[in-house]
C-alpha cells in the first residue's frame, strides 16, 4: 500500500479522497500517538489540548469539524482558530500549552483539493516515523474516554490571529518606549493574498510595520483560493505593481507558507533570489549561523555560485521544506528554503512563513537603500529547463546503466557551467529531468536528450 502521508501531510480531492470520516479517524489516531504519556514525559498529567487552523476552502468547514470531533472524542480539548496561515498554527503551537497543531489546507493546490498536516509540541512538522505511527493506528478501536474525560471544542479566531500578527510585526518592527516602530515607512507594496489564509494577516502586518499596502485577491469566498492569483499565478501582481508604481510586490499561496516577489518593473523574483538576499542580510548582521544557507536540489546553480563569492556555503537536501528544516536543526543553521518560496527563518519560525518572508524582504530593501531589482540582480539565475517524462519505471532512473551513462555524458559536457538532475516523482509514474546551463538553448538541448533516453529505457 502507498504511504498515506506525503511530503506535506495527507492530501487529495476533498470529499472523495479526503473525507469527513478520514479526517475524524486522523484526529482520533493523532491524539493516540501525539498525546501518549511517552510522547510528553515532561507533562504526564492534566488535560491535553490541540490547536486547529485552516485555509479558506469551502471543504475546510466540514473537515475541521470532523478533525475536531476525532480529537475531542479522544479526550483532547480543541481550540479551533478558524482561518489562519499554516505558519500561524506552527507559531501558536510553539507558544501555547498544546500537544499538537493541525492545519487543514492543500496549500497552492486548486480549490477542490484539501489536506491535513500536523505539528508536534513546539511547532515542528512531524517526522516520517510519527506519521507512520498515526497511519498504523488509523481506524483502530481503542478505549476512548467517557464522561469528564471527553474533550471540549472552543472557537477563538480573533485571539489567535491577533497573537500571530503581533508576533510577525515584532520581528521587523519592535515596540520602543511603548510606540510601534515603522521601519517600512515610505515603501509601497502590493500584496497578492491568493484569496487564501493570509488575506487579513499579511496586509495588516505590512501596514503596522509602516508600509503603504495595495491589496489584491484578499476576498475569499470559499471557492476562489489560488484561482488565477497568488504565487502560482503572479501575472496580476506583476501588472498591479507597475500600474500602482509600487516599490515591489509579494505573492502568497493559499496557506501562506511561501512567498514570491515582484520587482518595480514587474519582473518575478523567485525563492532562490529571495533566499540569497536574506542570507546576505543575515550574514551582515552576524545572524547567518556558520555562514551557511540550506537549499534543496532544485535550487539554481546561479544562487550557489553567487553565495560562494560572498563567503556563504550552501548545504543541499531533498525537495520538501521538512527536509530543509531537518538539515537546519541537525547543523544548527539559521536560514533555509526552496526555490518555490518556502523560506524558513529559524530566528522567528519553525516552518516556512510567507508573511514573515515578505516583511524581512521589505525591511532589507529599506535597510540596504537599494531596489529589489538591484538586490535580485546580485543572484543571477542560470537558464533552466524541466521536462516531465511520464509512464516510466521511475525508480529505475537511479540504477539503469544507459540512463546513468547519459547523465554522466551530459555532466561532462556542462562541466562547472551547469548541472543535470533526474528526480522521480513522489506521487506519479514519471521522472523529472532538469538541466541548468550557460544558455537556454544548451539547457533545452540537454533536457531533450536526457528525456528521450529516460523514455526509451524506462518506458512502461
Coordinates of C-alpha atoms in Angstrom, one line a residue:
X1 CA 0.0 0.0 0.0
X2 CA 1.3 3.5 -0.8
X3 CA 2.1 5.7 2.2
X4 CA -0.9 7.9 3.1
X5 CA 1.3 10.8 4.3
X6 CA 3.1 12.6 1.5
X7 CA 5.8 15.3 1.8
X8 CA 3.3 17.7 3.3
X9 CA 0.7 15.7 5.1
X10 CA -2.4 13.8 3.8
X11 CA -3.7 15.5 0.7
X12 CA -6.3 14.7 -2.0
X13 CA -9.7 15.6 -3.5
X14 CA -11.9 16.8 -0.7
X15 CA -14.9 14.6 0.0
X16 CA -13.5 11.9 -2.4
X17 CA -10.0 11.1 -1.3
X18 CA -10.1 13.2 1.9
X19 CA -13.5 12.5 3.5
X20 CA -15.1 13.6 6.8
X21 CA -14.6 10.0 8.0
X22 CA -10.9 10.1 7.2
X23 CA -10.5 13.5 9.0
X24 CA -12.3 12.1 12.0
X25 CA -10.1 9.0 12.0
X26 CA -6.9 11.1 11.6
X27 CA -7.9 13.2 14.6
X28 CA -8.6 10.1 16.6
X29 CA -5.3 8.5 15.6
X30 CA -3.2 11.7 16.1
X31 CA -4.3 12.1 19.8
X32 CA -3.3 8.5 20.5
X33 CA 0.2 8.9 19.1
X34 CA 1.0 12.5 20.0
X35 CA -0.9 12.5 23.3
X36 CA 0.5 9.4 24.8
X37 CA 2.4 9.7 28.0
X38 CA 5.6 8.6 26.3
X39 CA 5.3 11.5 23.9
X40 CA 5.1 14.0 26.7
X41 CA 7.2 12.9 29.7
X42 CA 7.7 16.5 30.9
X43 CA 3.9 16.9 31.4
X44 CA 2.4 13.5 32.2
X45 CA -0.8 14.7 33.8
X46 CA -3.6 17.2 33.2
X47 CA -5.9 17.9 30.3
X48 CA -4.4 17.8 26.8
X49 CA -5.1 20.4 24.1
X50 CA -4.8 20.7 20.4
X51 CA -5.0 23.6 18.0
X52 CA -6.7 23.5 14.6
X53 CA -6.5 26.1 11.8
X54 CA -7.4 26.1 8.1
X55 CA -7.3 27.9 4.9
X56 CA -10.3 29.4 3.0
X57 CA -11.5 26.4 1.0
X58 CA -15.2 25.6 1.5
X59 CA -14.3 22.0 2.3
X60 CA -12.4 23.2 5.3
X61 CA -15.7 23.7 7.2
X62 CA -16.6 20.0 7.3
X63 CA -13.1 18.8 7.6
X64 CA -12.2 21.0 10.6
X65 CA -15.4 19.9 12.3
X66 CA -14.6 16.2 11.7
X67 CA -11.0 16.6 12.8
X68 CA -12.0 18.4 15.9
X69 CA -14.6 15.6 16.6
X70 CA -11.9 12.9 16.4
X71 CA -9.6 14.8 18.7
X72 CA -12.2 15.7 21.3
X73 CA -13.6 12.2 21.3
X74 CA -10.1 11.1 22.1
X75 CA -10.0 13.3 25.2
X76 CA -8.3 16.4 23.8
X77 CA -9.7 19.9 24.3
X78 CA -9.6 21.5 20.9
X79 CA -9.0 25.2 20.1
X80 CA -10.4 26.0 16.6
X81 CA -8.5 29.1 15.4
X82 CA -10.5 29.3 12.2
X83 CA -8.9 30.7 9.1
X84 CA -5.2 31.3 9.7
X85 CA -2.0 30.7 7.8
X86 CA -0.2 27.4 8.3
X87 CA 2.8 29.1 9.9
X88 CA 0.4 30.8 12.2
X89 CA -0.7 27.4 13.5
X90 CA 3.0 26.4 13.8
X91 CA 3.8 29.6 15.8
X92 CA 0.8 29.2 18.2
X93 CA 1.6 25.6 18.7
X94 CA 5.1 26.6 19.8
X95 CA 3.9 29.3 22.3
X96 CA 0.7 27.9 23.7
X97 CA 0.4 24.9 26.0
X98 CA -0.8 22.5 23.4
X99 CA 0.3 19.0 22.5
X100 CA -0.1 19.5 18.8
X101 CA -1.4 21.7 16.0
X102 CA -3.2 20.7 12.8
X103 CA -3.7 22.5 9.6
X104 CA -6.4 21.8 7.0
X105 CA -5.1 23.1 3.7
X106 CA -3.9 22.0 0.3
X107 CA -1.5 25.0 0.1
X108 CA -1.1 26.1 -3.6
X109 CA -3.3 23.3 -5.0
X110 CA -6.7 24.1 -6.7
X111 CA -9.7 24.7 -4.5
X112 CA -11.3 21.2 -4.9
X113 CA -8.3 19.6 -3.1
X114 CA -7.6 19.8 0.6
X115 CA -5.2 18.3 3.1
X116 CA -4.4 17.7 6.8
X117 CA -1.0 18.0 8.3
X118 CA 0.2 18.0 11.9
X119 CA 2.7 19.9 14.1
X120 CA 4.1 18.4 17.2
X121 CA 4.5 20.3 20.5
X122 CA 7.0 23.1 19.8
X123 CA 5.6 23.8 16.3
X124 CA 7.6 21.4 14.2
X125 CA 6.3 19.2 11.5
X126 CA 6.2 15.5 12.3
X127 CA 9.0 13.2 11.3
X128 CA 8.1 10.3 9.0
X129 CA 8.2 7.9 11.9
X130 CA 5.4 9.7 13.8
X131 CA 3.3 10.0 10.7
X132 CA 3.8 6.2 10.2
X133 CA 2.6 5.6 13.8
X134 CA -0.6 7.6 13.1
X135 CA -1.2 5.7 10.0
X136 CA -0.6 2.4 11.8
X137 CA -3.4 3.0 14.4
X138 CA -5.8 4.7 11.9
X139 CA -9.3 3.4 12.3
X140 CA -8.4 1.0 15.1
X141 CA -10.8 0.7 18.0
X142 CA -9.5 1.6 21.5
X143 CA -10.7 2.5 25.0
X144 CA -11.9 6.0 24.3
X145 CA -12.6 8.3 27.3
X146 CA -16.1 8.9 28.6
X147 CA -17.8 11.4 30.9
X148 CA -15.5 14.1 32.0
X149 CA -12.7 12.6 30.0
X150 CA -14.2 13.7 26.7
X151 CA -12.7 16.9 25.3
X152 CA -14.3 20.2 24.5
X153 CA -14.1 22.3 21.3
X154 CA -13.8 26.1 21.5
X155 CA -13.6 28.7 18.8
X156 CA -11.3 31.7 19.0
X157 CA -10.2 33.1 15.7
X158 CA -9.7 36.7 16.7
X159 CA -7.3 36.0 19.6
X160 CA -5.3 33.5 17.5
X161 CA -5.0 35.8 14.5
X162 CA -4.0 38.8 16.6
X163 CA -1.4 36.9 18.5
X164 CA 0.2 35.8 15.2
X165 CA 0.1 39.3 13.7
X166 CA 1.7 40.7 16.8
X167 CA 4.5 38.1 16.5
X168 CA 5.1 38.9 12.8
X169 CA 5.2 42.7 13.3
X170 CA 7.6 42.3 16.2
X171 CA 10.2 40.5 14.0
X172 CA 10.9 43.7 12.0
X173 CA 9.2 46.5 14.0
X174 CA 9.7 46.2 17.7
X175 CA 7.9 48.4 20.1
X176 CA 10.2 51.1 21.6
X177 CA 9.1 53.1 24.6
X178 CA 5.5 51.9 24.1
X179 CA 5.4 53.1 20.4
X180 CA 5.3 50.8 17.4
X181 CA 8.2 51.5 15.1
X182 CA 7.6 51.8 11.4
X183 CA 10.7 50.5 9.6
X184 CA 8.8 50.1 6.3
X185 CA 7.5 53.7 6.2
X186 CA 7.7 55.1 2.6
X187 CA 7.7 51.7 1.0
X188 CA 4.7 50.9 -1.3
X189 CA 4.0 47.2 -1.5
X190 CA 1.4 45.3 -3.5
X191 CA 0.2 42.1 -1.6
X192 CA -1.4 39.3 -3.5
X193 CA -3.1 37.2 -0.9
X194 CA -4.4 34.4 -3.3
X195 CA -7.8 34.7 -1.6
X196 CA -6.3 32.5 1.0
X197 CA -5.4 32.3 4.6
X198 CA -3.3 35.4 4.9
X199 CA -6.0 37.7 3.4
X200 CA -6.3 39.5 6.7
X201 CA -2.8 38.8 8.2
X202 CA -0.4 40.0 5.6
X203 CA -2.0 43.3 4.8
X204 CA -2.4 44.1 8.5
X205 CA 1.2 43.1 9.4
X206 CA 2.7 45.1 6.5
X207 CA 0.7 48.2 7.3
X208 CA 1.5 48.0 11.0
X209 CA 5.2 47.9 10.0
X210 CA 4.7 51.1 8.2
X211 CA 4.3 50.1 4.5
X212 CA 1.8 51.6 2.1
X213 CA -0.1 48.5 1.1
X214 CA -2.1 47.9 -2.1
X215 CA -4.1 44.6 -1.6
X216 CA -5.3 42.3 -4.3
X217 CA -7.0 38.9 -4.1
X218 CA -8.0 39.2 -0.5
X219 CA -11.7 38.5 -0.8
X220 CA -12.0 34.7 -0.2
X221 CA -15.4 33.2 -0.8
X222 CA -14.5 29.5 -0.3
X223 CA -14.1 28.9 -4.0
X224 CA -11.6 31.3 -5.3
X225 CA -8.5 30.3 -3.4
X226 CA -5.4 30.3 -5.7
X227 CA -7.6 31.0 -8.7
X228 CA -5.5 33.0 -11.1
X229 CA -3.9 34.6 -8.1
X230 CA -1.0 34.3 -5.7
X231 CA 2.4 32.7 -6.1
X232 CA 1.3 30.2 -8.7
X233 CA -0.3 32.9 -10.9
X234 CA 1.7 36.2 -10.4
X235 CA 0.6 37.9 -13.6
X236 CA -2.0 40.1 -11.9
X237 CA 0.5 41.1 -9.3
X238 CA 3.1 42.0 -11.9
X239 CA 0.7 44.2 -13.7
X240 CA -0.5 45.9 -10.5
X241 CA 3.0 46.7 -9.3
X242 CA 3.7 48.6 -12.5
X243 CA 0.2 50.2 -12.5
X244 CA 0.4 51.4 -8.9
X245 CA 4.1 52.5 -9.2
X246 CA 4.9 50.3 -6.2
X247 CA 8.4 49.5 -5.0
X248 CA 7.7 45.8 -5.1
X249 CA 5.0 43.1 -4.8
X250 CA 4.7 40.0 -2.7
X251 CA 2.6 36.9 -3.6
X252 CA 1.5 34.2 -1.2
X253 CA -0.1 30.8 -1.8
X254 CA -3.3 29.6 -0.2
X255 CA -1.9 28.8 3.2
X256 CA 0.8 31.5 3.1
X257 CA 3.8 29.3 3.9
X258 CA 5.5 30.5 0.8
X259 CA 6.2 33.9 -0.8
X260 CA 7.5 35.1 -4.2
X261 CA 8.2 38.7 -5.1
X262 CA 8.0 41.1 -8.0
X263 CA 10.4 44.0 -8.5
X264 CA 9.4 47.5 -9.5
X265 CA 9.5 46.6 -13.2
X266 CA 7.1 43.7 -12.7
X267 CA 9.8 41.0 -13.0
X268 CA 9.4 37.9 -10.9
X269 CA 11.9 37.4 -8.1
X270 CA 11.9 33.7 -7.2
X271 CA 12.6 31.9 -3.9
X272 CA 16.3 31.4 -4.7
X273 CA 16.9 35.1 -5.2
X274 CA 14.9 35.9 -2.0
X275 CA 17.0 33.4 0.0
X276 CA 20.1 34.9 -1.4
X277 CA 19.1 38.4 -0.4
X278 CA 18.1 37.3 3.1
X279 CA 21.2 35.2 3.6
X280 CA 23.4 38.1 2.8
X281 CA 21.5 40.3 5.1
X282 CA 21.8 37.8 7.9
X283 CA 25.5 37.4 7.3
X284 CA 25.9 41.2 7.5
X285 CA 24.1 41.2 10.9
X286 CA 26.1 38.2 12.1
X287 CA 23.0 36.0 12.3
X288 CA 23.7 33.5 9.5
X289 CA 24.8 30.5 11.5
X290 CA 28.0 29.0 10.2
X291 CA 27.7 31.3 7.1
X292 CA 25.5 28.6 5.6
X293 CA 22.2 28.6 3.7
X294 CA 20.3 25.3 3.4
X295 CA 18.7 24.7 -0.1
X296 CA 17.2 21.8 -2.0
X297 CA 18.4 20.0 -5.1
X298 CA 16.1 22.2 -7.2
X299 CA 17.8 25.5 -6.2
X300 CA 19.5 27.2 -9.1
X301 CA 23.3 26.8 -9.5
X302 CA 23.5 30.6 -10.0
X303 CA 22.4 31.1 -6.4
X304 CA 25.2 28.8 -5.1
X305 CA 27.9 30.4 -7.3
X306 CA 26.8 33.9 -6.2
X307 CA 26.8 33.0 -2.5
X308 CA 30.2 31.3 -2.8
X309 CA 31.7 34.6 -3.9
X310 CA 30.1 36.2 -0.8
X311 CA 31.7 33.6 1.5
X312 CA 28.4 31.8 2.1
X313 CA 28.2 28.0 1.9
X314 CA 25.2 26.1 0.7
X315 CA 24.1 22.7 2.0
X316 CA 21.7 20.7 -0.2
X317 CA 18.7 18.5 0.8
X318 CA 15.9 16.6 -1.0
X319 CA 12.9 18.6 -2.1
X320 CA 10.5 19.5 0.7
X321 CA 10.7 22.1 3.4
X322 CA 10.5 19.4 6.1
X323 CA 13.9 18.1 4.8
X324 CA 15.3 21.6 4.8
X325 CA 14.3 22.0 8.4
X326 CA 15.7 18.6 9.4
X327 CA 19.1 19.7 8.0
X328 CA 18.8 23.1 9.6
X329 CA 18.2 21.5 13.0
X330 CA 21.0 19.0 12.6
X331 CA 23.6 21.5 11.6
X332 CA 22.3 24.4 13.7
X333 CA 21.7 26.6 10.6
X334 CA 19.5 29.7 10.8
X335 CA 18.1 30.1 7.2
X336 CA 17.0 27.7 4.5
X337 CA 14.3 27.1 1.9
X338 CA 13.2 26.2 -1.5
X339 CA 13.1 27.8 -5.0
X340 CA 9.2 27.8 -4.7
X341 CA 9.3 30.4 -2.0
X342 CA 9.3 28.3 1.2
X343 CA 11.8 30.2 3.4
X344 CA 12.5 29.0 7.0
X345 CA 13.9 31.7 9.2
X346 CA 14.7 29.8 12.4
X347 CA 15.3 33.1 14.3
X348 CA 11.5 33.6 14.3
X349 CA 9.8 30.4 12.9
X350 CA 9.7 26.7 12.9
X351 CA 8.4 26.4 9.3
X352 CA 8.2 28.3 6.1
X353 CA 6.3 31.6 6.6
X354 CA 5.4 33.7 3.6
X355 CA 4.3 36.8 5.5
X356 CA 7.5 36.7 7.6
X357 CA 9.5 36.4 4.4
X358 CA 7.7 39.4 2.9
X359 CA 8.3 41.5 5.9
X360 CA 12.0 40.7 6.2
X361 CA 12.5 41.1 2.4
X362 CA 10.8 44.6 2.5
X363 CA 13.0 45.5 5.5
X364 CA 16.1 44.6 3.6
X365 CA 15.0 46.8 0.7
X366 CA 14.7 49.7 3.1
X367 CA 17.9 48.9 5.1
X368 CA 20.0 48.5 2.0
X369 CA 18.8 51.6 0.3
X370 CA 18.6 49.5 -2.9
X371 CA 15.7 48.5 -5.1
X372 CA 14.5 44.9 -5.1
X373 CA 15.6 44.7 -8.8
X374 CA 19.1 45.7 -7.8
X375 CA 19.3 43.3 -4.9
X376 CA 18.0 40.4 -7.0
X377 CA 20.5 41.1 -9.8
X378 CA 23.2 40.0 -7.4
X379 CA 21.8 36.5 -7.7
X380 CA 21.5 35.8 -11.4
X381 CA 19.8 32.5 -12.3
X382 CA 21.3 30.1 -14.8
X383 CA 18.9 29.2 -17.6
X384 CA 16.9 26.1 -16.6
X385 CA 14.7 23.6 -18.3
X386 CA 12.5 20.9 -16.8
X387 CA 10.7 18.1 -18.6
X388 CA 8.4 15.5 -17.0
X389 CA 8.7 12.1 -18.6
X390 CA 5.5 10.1 -17.8
X391 CA 4.7 6.4 -17.8
X392 CA 8.1 5.2 -16.8
X393 CA 9.6 3.0 -14.1
X394 CA 10.7 6.0 -12.0
X395 CA 12.8 4.1 -9.5
X396 CA 14.9 2.6 -12.2
X397 CA 16.2 6.1 -13.1
X398 CA 18.7 5.6 -10.2
X399 CA 20.0 2.2 -11.4
X400 CA 19.6 1.9 -15.2
X401 CA 23.1 1.8 -16.8
X402 CA 22.1 3.6 -20.0
X403 CA 20.4 6.4 -18.1
X404 CA 23.3 6.8 -15.7
X405 CA 25.8 6.8 -18.7
X406 CA 23.7 9.5 -20.4
X407 CA 23.7 11.7 -17.3
X408 CA 27.5 11.3 -16.9
X409 CA 28.0 12.4 -20.6
X410 CA 25.9 15.5 -20.1
X411 CA 27.6 16.4 -16.9
X412 CA 31.0 16.1 -18.5
X413 CA 29.8 18.4 -21.3
X414 CA 28.5 21.0 -18.9
X415 CA 31.5 20.9 -16.5
X416 CA 31.3 23.7 -13.9
X417 CA 28.9 25.8 -16.1
X418 CA 25.8 23.8 -15.4
X419 CA 24.2 20.6 -13.9
X420 CA 21.6 18.0 -14.5
X421 CA 19.1 16.4 -12.1
X422 CA 16.8 13.3 -12.5
X423 CA 14.2 13.2 -9.8
X424 CA 11.4 10.5 -9.6
X425 CA 8.0 11.9 -8.8
X426 CA 6.8 11.2 -5.3
X427 CA 3.2 10.5 -6.4
X428 CA 3.2 9.6 -10.2
X429 CA 5.0 7.2 -12.5
X430 CA 7.2 9.9 -14.0
X431 CA 10.7 11.2 -13.9
X432 CA 11.5 14.9 -13.8
X433 CA 14.5 15.8 -16.0
X434 CA 16.1 19.1 -15.2
X435 CA 19.2 20.9 -16.6
X436 CA 20.9 24.2 -16.0
X437 CA 23.4 25.6 -18.4
X438 CA 25.1 28.8 -19.5
X439 CA 22.4 29.4 -22.2
X440 CA 18.8 28.5 -22.5
X441 CA 19.5 26.7 -25.8
X442 CA 22.0 24.4 -24.1
X443 CA 19.7 23.7 -21.2
X444 CA 16.9 22.8 -23.6
X445 CA 19.1 20.5 -25.6
X446 CA 20.4 18.7 -22.6
X447 CA 17.0 18.0 -21.1
X448 CA 15.6 16.9 -24.5
X449 CA 18.4 14.4 -25.0
X450 CA 18.1 13.0 -21.4
X451 CA 14.3 12.9 -21.5
X452 CA 14.5 10.8 -24.7
X453 CA 16.9 8.3 -23.0
X454 CA 14.6 8.1 -20.0
X455 CA 11.6 7.5 -22.1
X456 CA 13.3 4.8 -24.3
X457 CA 15.0 3.0 -21.4
X458 CA 12.3 3.2 -18.6
X459 CA 9.0 3.2 -20.5
X460 CA 6.3 1.0 -19.1

